[in-house]
Short mmCIF file of C-alpha atoms in Angstrom, two decimals:
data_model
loop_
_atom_site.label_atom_id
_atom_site.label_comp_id
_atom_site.label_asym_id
_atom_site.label_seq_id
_atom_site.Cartn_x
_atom_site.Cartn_y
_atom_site.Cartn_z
CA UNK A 9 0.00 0.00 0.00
CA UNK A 10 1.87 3.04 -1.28
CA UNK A 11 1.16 6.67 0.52
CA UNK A 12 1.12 9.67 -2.00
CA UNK A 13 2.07 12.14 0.60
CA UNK A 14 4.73 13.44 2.85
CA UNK A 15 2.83 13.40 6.08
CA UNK A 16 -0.65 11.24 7.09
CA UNK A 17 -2.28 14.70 6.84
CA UNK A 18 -0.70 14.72 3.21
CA UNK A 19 -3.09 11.72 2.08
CA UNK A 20 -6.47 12.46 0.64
CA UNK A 21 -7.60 8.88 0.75
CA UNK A 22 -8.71 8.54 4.64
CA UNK A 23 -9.98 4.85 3.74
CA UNK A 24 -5.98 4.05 2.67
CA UNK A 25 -4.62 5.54 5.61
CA UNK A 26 -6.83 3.72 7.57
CA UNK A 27 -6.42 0.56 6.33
CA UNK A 28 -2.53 1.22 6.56
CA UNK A 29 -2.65 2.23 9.89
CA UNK A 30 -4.60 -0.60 11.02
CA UNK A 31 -1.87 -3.19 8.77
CA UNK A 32 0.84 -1.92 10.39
CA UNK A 33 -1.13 -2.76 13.64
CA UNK A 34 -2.15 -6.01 13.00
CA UNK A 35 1.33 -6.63 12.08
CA UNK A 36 3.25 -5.22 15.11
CA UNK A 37 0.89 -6.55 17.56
CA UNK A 38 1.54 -10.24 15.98
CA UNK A 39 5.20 -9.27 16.29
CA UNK A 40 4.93 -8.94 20.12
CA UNK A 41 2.41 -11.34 21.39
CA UNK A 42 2.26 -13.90 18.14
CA UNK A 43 3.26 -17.74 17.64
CA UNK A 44 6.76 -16.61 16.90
CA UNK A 45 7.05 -15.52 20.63
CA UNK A 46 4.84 -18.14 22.27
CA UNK A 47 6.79 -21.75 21.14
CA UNK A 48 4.23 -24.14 22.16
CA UNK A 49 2.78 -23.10 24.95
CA UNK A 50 0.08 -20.54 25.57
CA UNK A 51 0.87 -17.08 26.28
CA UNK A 52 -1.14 -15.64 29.59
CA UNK A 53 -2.78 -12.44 29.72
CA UNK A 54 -0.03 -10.62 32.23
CA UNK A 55 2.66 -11.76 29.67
CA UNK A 56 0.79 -9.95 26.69
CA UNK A 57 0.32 -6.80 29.16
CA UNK A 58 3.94 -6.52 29.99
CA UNK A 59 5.27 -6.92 25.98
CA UNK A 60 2.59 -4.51 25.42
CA UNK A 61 3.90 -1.92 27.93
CA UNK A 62 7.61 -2.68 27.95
CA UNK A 63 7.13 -1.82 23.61
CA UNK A 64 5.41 1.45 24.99
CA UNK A 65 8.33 2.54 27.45
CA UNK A 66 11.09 1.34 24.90
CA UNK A 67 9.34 3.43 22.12
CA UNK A 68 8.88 6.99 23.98
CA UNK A 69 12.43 6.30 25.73
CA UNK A 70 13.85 9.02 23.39
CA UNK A 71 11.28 11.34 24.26
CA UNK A 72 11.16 11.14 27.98
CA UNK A 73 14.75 11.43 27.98
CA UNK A 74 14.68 14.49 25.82
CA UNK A 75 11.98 16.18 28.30
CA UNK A 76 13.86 15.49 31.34
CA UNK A 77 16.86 17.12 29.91
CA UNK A 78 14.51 20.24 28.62
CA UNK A 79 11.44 20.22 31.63
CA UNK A 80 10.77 24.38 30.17
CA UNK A 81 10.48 22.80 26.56
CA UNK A 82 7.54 21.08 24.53
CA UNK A 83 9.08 18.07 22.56
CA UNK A 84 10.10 18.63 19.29
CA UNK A 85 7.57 17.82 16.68
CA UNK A 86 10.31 15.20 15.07
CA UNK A 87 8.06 12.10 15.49
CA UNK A 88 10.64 9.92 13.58
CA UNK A 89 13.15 10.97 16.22
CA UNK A 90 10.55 11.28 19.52
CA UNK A 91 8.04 8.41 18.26
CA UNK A 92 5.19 7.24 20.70
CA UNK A 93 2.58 9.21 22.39
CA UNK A 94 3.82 10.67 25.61
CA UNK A 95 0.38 11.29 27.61
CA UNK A 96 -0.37 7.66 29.10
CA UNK A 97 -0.22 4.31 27.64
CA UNK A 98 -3.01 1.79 29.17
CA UNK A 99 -3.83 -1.93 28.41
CA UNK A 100 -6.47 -4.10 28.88
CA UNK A 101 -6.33 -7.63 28.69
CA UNK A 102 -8.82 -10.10 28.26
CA UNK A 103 -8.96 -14.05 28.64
CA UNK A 104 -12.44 -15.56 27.22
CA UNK A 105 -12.73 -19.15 27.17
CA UNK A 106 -15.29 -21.91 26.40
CA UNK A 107 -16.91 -22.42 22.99
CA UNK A 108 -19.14 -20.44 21.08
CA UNK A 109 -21.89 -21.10 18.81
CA UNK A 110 -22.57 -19.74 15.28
#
């Protein structure tokens, strides 16, 4: 899938940048919590939590850093540089067993 822009706000096709956006989510949460990780045995909820939150910390580590270096300063709009979102980061995780029905 090919962007025709510079920036997301660049792209005039909202339906490709959502479908990108949501690719590249599919992929990197299948990258942290898939088969590849697991071996054979079953991953538990508290293990997907922690990859989950240990990605978030190692992802805005630039950023924090940068802030506590600068605490008068907004962070630099450089989001290949700073990436993440540096409000909060929160996870819920969800175990549903049994069978179901169609």
């Amino acid at each position: 899938m090919a962007l025709d822009g510079e920036d997301w706000k660049d792209v005039r096709d909202t339906e490709l940048v959502h479908r990108v956006k949501t690719k590249f989510r599919e992929e990197l949460l299948t990258e942290l919590i898939g088969p590849r990780y697991c071996d054979t045995r079953e991953i538990g909820v508290k293990e997907v939590v922690e990859r989950l939150i240990d990605y978030c910390v190692d992802v805005t580590r630039q950023g924090r850093e940068w802030m506590e270096g600068h605490c008068d300063m907004a962070l630099p709009g450089d989001y290949v540089t700073y990436p993440g979102k540096m409000d909060h980061t929160s996870v819920v995780c969800l175990k549903i067993s049994g069978t179901f029905d169609r």
